[in-house]
Amino acid sequence: MAAAARRDVFQAIADPVRREILGLIAFEPMNLNAIAEKFDISRPAISNHIKILSECGMVSITQQGRERYCEAKLDPLGEVNQWIDQYSQFWSRRFDSLNSYINKVQHQNKQK
Amino acid sequence: MAAAARRDVFQAIADPVRREILGLIAFEPMNLNAIAEKFDISRPAISNHIKILSECGMVSITQQGRERYCEAKLDPLGEVNQWIDQYSQFWSRRFDSLNSYINKVQHQNKQK
DNA sequence: ATAATATGTAATCATTTGATTACGCAATTA
DNA sequence: TAATTGCGTAATCAAATGATTACATATTAT
C-alpha cells in the first residue's frame, strides 16, 4: 500500500470497517485472524486497518506466541467528542440524553 | 472530480478543511466567497467541500440573489456522538466531566 | 448595454485509499 | 523434522479524494 499521510482519529473512524473492528474488540481483545473471519475482506486488508488504528493509538497489540491480540484503546475518541461538544447546543440528542440522566439522578435524590 | 461514493457524517468530518468550514459558519452563515477567502485553497475546492457537506445534511444553502449563504446544520453530529457514547466508559474525559457534573448536581440536592 | 461579481461545472491531475494475490517467516503442532 | 498456523509485507490495481485551471451563467452595479 502507498505511504501513509494523514493519520488521525477523525480519519480512522471515517471508515465503516474500522468502526466495526473497534466495536468487535472494544469488550474483548481478539487476535487478527479472529477479527478477519468476521469480515468478507481479506486478512491483509484487515491487517492494514489494524495498522492504521494502531498508528493513531486506537488499538494496542500484544504479541503472544505467534498470535497478536488486538485491544481497542478508545481514549482518542475523546478528541472527537471534544470537537463535537463545542457544538452541542446545535444538536439535540446528546444534550437531551444528558438532561434526562441528570433529571433521573435529581429525582432519585429527592426521593431519599 | 470523480463520482461520489460514500457520503456520511463520519466521512464528512474526516477532512480538516471541512471541520474548519463548519466551525466558521456554525455561528453565522457566510456566502461561499467569504468562506473561500479564509482558506489557501481555491474557490472551486471550497465549493466542492460545501457540496459534500450539504449532501450529508451538514450545510444548508440559501440563495440570495447571486450569493449563496451557507449555514451549518450540526444535527448529524448526533449520529457520531451516539456512536462514541456507547464506548464512553472506555475513555475518561467526557465521562469524568459528566461525573463531575452529576456530583455537583447531587451535592446541590443534598444541600437543599 | 457593459462590466463586475458570485458562483457552478467540466476537464484534468497527483495522491491516497482500500483491496487483492503471492510470498516469506517465526511459532506451534504432529 | 515436517507440516501447519498466524501473521507481516511487497507488488499491483481500481477507485476515491482533493486540488487546479478554464470556462459558463446568472445577478447586480455602472
Short mmCIF file of C-alpha atoms (C1' of nucleotides) in Angstrom, two decimals:
data_model
loop_
_atom_site.label_atom_id
_atom_site.label_comp_id
_atom_site.label_asym_id
_atom_site.label_seq_id
_atom_site.Cartn_x
_atom_site.Cartn_y
_atom_site.Cartn_z
CA MET A 1 0.00 0.00 0.00
CA ALA A 2 1.06 3.56 -0.59
CA ALA A 3 2.78 5.65 2.05
CA ALA A 4 0.74 6.90 4.98
CA ALA A 5 -0.28 10.54 5.01
CA ARG A 6 -2.89 11.97 7.34
CA ARG A 7 -3.42 9.75 10.31
CA ASP A 8 -5.74 10.98 12.99
CA VAL A 9 -8.79 9.79 14.88
CA PHE A 10 -11.26 11.54 12.60
CA GLN A 11 -9.70 9.79 9.63
CA ALA A 12 -9.53 6.48 11.45
CA ILE A 13 -13.20 6.31 12.34
CA ALA A 14 -14.30 7.54 8.92
CA ASP A 15 -14.06 4.01 7.58
CA PRO A 16 -17.04 1.78 8.46
CA VAL A 17 -14.90 -1.37 8.59
CA ARG A 18 -12.62 0.24 11.14
CA ARG A 19 -15.61 1.29 13.23
CA GLU A 20 -16.83 -2.30 13.13
CA ILE A 21 -13.43 -3.60 14.14
CA LEU A 22 -13.38 -1.26 17.12
CA GLY A 23 -16.83 -2.47 18.08
CA LEU A 24 -15.66 -6.05 17.90
CA ILE A 25 -12.62 -5.67 20.11
CA ALA A 26 -13.95 -3.00 22.45
CA PHE A 27 -15.03 -5.52 25.05
CA GLU A 28 -12.68 -8.40 24.44
CA PRO A 29 -9.33 -8.45 22.65
CA MET A 30 -9.12 -10.71 19.64
CA ASN A 31 -6.27 -11.93 17.51
CA LEU A 32 -6.02 -10.78 13.94
CA ASN A 33 -7.33 -13.91 12.28
CA ALA A 34 -10.36 -14.00 14.53
CA ILE A 35 -11.13 -10.43 13.54
CA ALA A 36 -10.60 -11.13 9.86
CA GLU A 37 -13.03 -14.04 9.97
CA LYS A 38 -15.82 -11.67 10.87
CA PHE A 39 -15.43 -9.75 7.63
CA ASP A 40 -15.74 -10.54 3.96
CA ILE A 41 -12.49 -8.86 3.05
CA SER A 42 -9.07 -10.48 3.06
CA ARG A 43 -6.82 -10.88 6.08
CA PRO A 44 -4.17 -8.48 4.73
CA ALA A 45 -6.88 -5.86 4.31
CA ILE A 46 -7.85 -6.27 7.94
CA SER A 47 -4.19 -6.27 8.90
CA ASN A 48 -3.86 -2.88 7.28
CA HIS A 49 -6.92 -1.47 9.04
CA ILE A 50 -5.46 -2.65 12.34
CA LYS A 51 -2.18 -1.00 11.44
CA ILE A 52 -3.93 2.29 10.77
CA LEU A 53 -5.87 2.04 14.01
CA SER A 54 -2.74 1.26 16.00
CA GLU A 55 -0.86 4.12 14.34
CA CYS A 56 -3.34 6.58 15.74
CA GLY A 57 -3.42 4.95 19.13
CA MET A 58 -6.80 3.28 18.90
CA VAL A 59 -5.59 -0.30 19.03
CA SER A 60 -2.81 -1.80 21.09
CA ILE A 61 -1.27 -5.08 20.06
CA THR A 62 0.10 -7.73 22.39
CA GLN A 63 2.17 -10.47 20.87
CA GLN A 64 1.52 -13.90 22.37
CA GLY A 65 3.50 -16.56 20.64
CA ARG A 66 2.53 -16.37 17.01
CA GLU A 67 -0.72 -14.57 17.76
CA ARG A 68 -1.25 -10.86 18.10
CA TYR A 69 -4.04 -9.81 20.37
CA CYS A 70 -5.66 -6.55 19.40
CA GLU A 71 -7.28 -4.47 22.05
CA ALA A 72 -9.28 -1.29 21.45
CA LYS A 73 -7.93 1.87 23.05
CA LEU A 74 -10.80 4.27 22.79
CA ASP A 75 -9.37 7.28 24.60
CA PRO A 76 -8.63 9.12 21.34
CA LEU A 77 -12.39 9.29 20.84
CA GLY A 78 -12.22 11.98 23.49
CA GLU A 79 -10.74 14.28 20.89
CA VAL A 80 -13.68 13.75 18.58
CA ASN A 81 -16.07 14.16 21.44
CA GLN A 82 -14.45 17.42 22.45
CA TRP A 83 -14.77 18.75 18.93
CA ILE A 84 -18.41 17.77 18.80
CA ASP A 85 -19.13 19.08 22.27
CA GLN A 86 -18.45 22.66 21.31
CA TYR A 87 -21.48 22.48 19.05
CA SER A 88 -23.71 20.53 21.40
CA GLN A 89 -26.12 23.44 21.64
CA PHE A 90 -26.89 22.92 17.96
CA TRP A 91 -27.97 19.33 18.02
CA SER A 92 -30.44 17.89 20.41
CA ARG A 93 -29.92 14.20 21.13
CA ARG A 94 -26.82 14.08 23.30
CA PHE A 95 -27.90 17.08 25.27
CA ASP A 96 -31.34 15.58 25.77
CA SER A 97 -29.99 12.27 27.00
CA LEU A 98 -27.64 14.08 29.36
CA ASN A 99 -30.53 16.14 30.66
CA SER A 100 -32.74 13.12 31.13
CA TYR A 101 -29.94 11.41 33.03
CA ILE A 102 -29.46 14.43 35.24
CA ASN A 103 -33.19 14.59 35.86
CA LYS A 104 -33.24 10.95 36.86
CA VAL A 105 -30.40 11.48 39.31
CA GLN A 106 -32.10 14.54 40.73
CA HIS A 107 -35.35 12.63 41.09
CA GLN A 108 -33.62 9.78 42.90
CA ASN A 109 -32.10 12.28 45.29
CA LYS A 110 -35.40 13.91 46.05
CA GLN A 111 -36.86 10.55 46.98
CA LYS A 112 -34.14 9.88 49.52
CA MET B 1 -13.99 15.46 -9.62
CA ALA B 2 -14.86 11.78 -9.65
CA ALA B 3 -18.30 10.46 -8.81
CA ALA B 4 -19.43 10.50 -5.22
CA ALA B 5 -19.41 7.26 -3.30
CA ARG B 6 -19.69 7.03 0.44
CA ARG B 7 -21.23 10.14 1.88
CA ASP B 8 -21.90 10.17 5.58
CA VAL B 9 -21.14 12.31 8.58
CA PHE B 10 -18.09 10.32 9.62
CA GLN B 11 -16.62 10.80 6.18
CA ALA B 12 -17.61 14.47 6.07
CA ILE B 13 -15.87 15.43 9.29
CA ALA B 14 -12.78 13.38 8.48
CA ASP B 15 -11.41 16.23 6.41
CA PRO B 16 -9.81 19.04 8.45
CA VAL B 17 -10.83 21.71 5.95
CA ARG B 18 -14.45 20.67 6.26
CA ARG B 19 -14.22 20.78 10.04
CA GLU B 20 -12.84 24.31 9.77
CA ILE B 21 -15.62 25.33 7.41
CA LEU B 22 -18.21 24.06 9.87
CA GLY B 23 -16.51 25.99 12.63
CA LEU B 24 -16.62 29.15 10.52
CA ILE B 25 -20.29 29.02 9.68
CA ALA B 26 -21.58 27.43 12.86
CA PHE B 27 -22.46 30.74 14.41
CA GLU B 28 -23.09 32.93 11.41
CA PRO B 29 -23.91 31.94 7.85
CA MET B 30 -21.46 33.09 5.20
CA ASN B 31 -21.54 33.14 1.46
CA LEU B 32 -19.21 30.91 -0.47
CA ASN B 33 -16.65 33.52 -1.43
CA ALA B 34 -16.35 34.77 2.12
CA ILE B 35 -15.64 31.22 3.23
CA ALA B 36 -13.13 30.63 0.44
CA GLU B 37 -11.21 33.77 1.40
CA LYS B 38 -10.42 32.23 4.76
CA PHE B 39 -8.53 29.36 3.16
CA ASP B 40 -5.47 28.99 0.98
CA ILE B 41 -7.15 26.65 -1.44
CA SER B 42 -9.14 27.68 -4.50
CA ARG B 43 -12.79 28.65 -4.53
CA PRO B 44 -13.87 25.59 -6.55
CA ALA B 45 -12.19 23.40 -3.96
CA ILE B 46 -14.21 25.08 -1.22
CA SER B 47 -17.29 24.83 -3.39
CA ASN B 48 -16.80 21.09 -3.53
CA HIS B 49 -16.33 20.78 0.22
CA ILE B 50 -19.56 22.70 0.71
CA LYS B 51 -21.26 20.39 -1.74
CA ILE B 52 -20.12 17.34 0.19
CA LEU B 53 -21.25 18.88 3.47
CA SER B 54 -24.65 19.77 2.06
CA GLU B 55 -25.04 16.29 0.57
CA CYS B 56 -24.84 14.79 4.02
CA GLY B 57 -27.08 17.39 5.55
CA MET B 58 -24.47 19.38 7.42
CA VAL B 59 -24.83 22.59 5.49
CA SER B 60 -27.96 24.25 4.17
CA ILE B 61 -27.70 26.78 1.39
CA THR B 62 -29.93 29.79 0.90
CA GLN B 63 -29.73 31.57 -2.39
CA GLN B 64 -29.94 35.34 -2.11
CA GLY B 65 -29.56 36.99 -5.47
CA ARG B 66 -26.26 35.81 -6.82
CA GLU B 67 -24.96 34.86 -3.39
CA ARG B 68 -25.43 31.58 -1.61
CA TYR B 69 -25.45 31.73 2.12
CA CYS B 70 -24.14 28.61 3.79
CA GLU B 71 -25.37 27.70 7.22
CA ALA B 72 -24.10 24.85 9.34
CA LYS B 73 -26.62 22.17 10.27
CA LEU B 74 -24.93 20.24 13.02
CA ASP B 75 -27.64 17.77 13.96
CA PRO B 76 -25.96 14.93 12.06
CA LEU B 77 -23.17 15.16 14.63
CA GLY B 78 -25.65 13.43 16.91
CA GLU B 79 -25.03 10.25 14.99
CA VAL B 80 -21.31 10.46 15.65
CA ASN B 81 -21.94 11.30 19.24
CA GLN B 82 -24.22 8.32 19.65
CA TRP B 83 -21.60 6.03 18.22
CA ILE B 84 -18.98 7.43 20.55
CA ASP B 85 -21.29 7.38 23.54
CA GLN B 86 -21.56 3.60 23.55
CA TYR B 87 -17.87 3.48 24.42
CA SER B 88 -17.87 6.35 26.88
CA GLN B 89 -16.91 4.01 29.70
CA PHE B 90 -13.61 3.39 27.93
CA TRP B 91 -12.31 6.90 27.67
CA SER B 92 -12.01 9.23 30.55
CA ARG B 93 -12.54 12.86 29.67
CA ARG B 94 -16.20 13.03 28.74
CA PHE B 95 -17.18 10.60 31.42
CA ASP B 96 -15.18 12.50 34.02
CA SER B 97 -16.85 15.75 33.15
CA LEU B 98 -20.23 14.05 33.21
CA ASN B 99 -19.43 12.54 36.58
CA SER B 100 -18.26 15.83 37.99
CA TYR B 101 -21.42 17.44 36.71
CA ILE B 102 -23.55 14.70 38.25
CA ASN B 103 -21.68 15.05 41.51
CA LYS B 104 -22.26 18.76 41.52
CA VAL B 105 -25.97 18.26 40.93
CA GLN B 106 -26.15 15.63 43.65
CA HIS B 107 -24.26 17.89 46.03
CA GLN B 108 -26.64 20.76 45.33
CA ASN B 109 -29.58 18.48 46.04
CA LYS B 110 -28.15 17.32 49.35
CA GLN B 111 -27.80 20.90 50.47
CA LYS B 112 -31.46 21.66 49.80
"C1'" DA C 1 -25.66 47.85 -22.62
"C1'" DT C 2 -21.48 46.64 -20.41
"C1'" DA C 3 -18.65 45.42 -16.73
"C1'" DA C 4 -18.08 43.22 -12.50
"C1'" DT C 5 -19.40 39.77 -9.12
"C1'" DA C 6 -20.76 35.22 -7.23
"C1'" DT C 7 -20.94 31.01 -8.24
"C1'" DG C 8 -21.33 26.17 -10.60
"C1'" DT C 9 -19.13 22.82 -13.58
"C1'" DA C 10 -16.06 20.33 -16.65
"C1'" DA C 11 -11.53 18.55 -17.69
"C1'" DT C 12 -7.56 17.11 -15.72
"C1'" DC C 13 -4.16 15.54 -12.41
"C1'" DA C 14 -1.44 13.66 -8.42
"C1'" DT C 15 -2.15 11.24 -4.33
"C1'" DT C 16 -4.43 8.39 -1.11
"C1'" DT C 17 -7.23 4.64 -0.06
"C1'" DG C 18 -8.81 0.09 0.20
"C1'" DA C 19 -8.46 -4.19 -1.62
"C1'" DT C 20 -6.17 -8.39 -3.79
"C1'" DT C 21 -2.74 -12.15 -4.64
"C1'" DA C 22 1.67 -14.07 -3.78
"C1'" DC C 23 5.23 -14.81 -0.81
"C1'" DG C 24 8.09 -15.12 3.47
"C1'" DC C 25 8.94 -16.24 8.22
"C1'" DA C 26 8.52 -17.33 13.04
"C1'" DA C 27 5.92 -20.10 16.34
"C1'" DT C 28 3.41 -24.27 17.16
"C1'" DT C 29 1.88 -28.95 16.44
"C1'" DA C 30 2.23 -33.63 14.76
"C1'" DT D 1 11.89 -32.85 11.38
"C1'" DA D 2 7.99 -31.72 8.66
"C1'" DA D 3 3.56 -29.66 8.29
"C1'" DT D 4 0.51 -26.19 9.90
"C1'" DT D 5 -0.83 -21.82 11.73
"C1'" DG D 6 -0.74 -16.73 12.36
"C1'" DC D 7 0.77 -13.29 10.90
"C1'" DG D 8 3.61 -9.15 8.02
"C1'" DT D 9 4.86 -7.27 3.61
"C1'" DA D 10 5.56 -6.39 -1.26
"C1'" DA D 11 3.62 -5.70 -5.83
"C1'" DT D 12 -0.22 -4.28 -8.03
"C1'" DC D 13 -4.64 -2.23 -9.09
"C1'" DA D 14 -9.11 0.32 -9.33
"C1'" DA D 15 -11.45 3.83 -7.36
"C1'" DA D 16 -11.97 7.87 -4.42
"C1'" DT D 17 -10.23 12.25 -2.92
"C1'" DG D 18 -8.71 16.83 -3.07
"C1'" DA D 19 -6.96 20.20 -5.73
"C1'" DT D 20 -6.24 23.12 -10.06
"C1'" DT D 21 -7.32 25.89 -14.31
"C1'" DA D 22 -10.56 27.29 -17.69
"C1'" DC D 23 -14.99 28.35 -18.85
"C1'" DA D 24 -20.15 29.21 -18.44
"C1'" DT D 25 -24.06 31.64 -16.40
"C1'" DA D 26 -26.99 34.42 -13.72
"C1'" DT D 27 -27.29 38.60 -10.95
"C1'" DT D 28 -26.05 43.24 -9.85
"C1'" DA D 29 -23.77 47.66 -10.47
"C1'" DT D 30 -22.21 51.36 -13.61
#
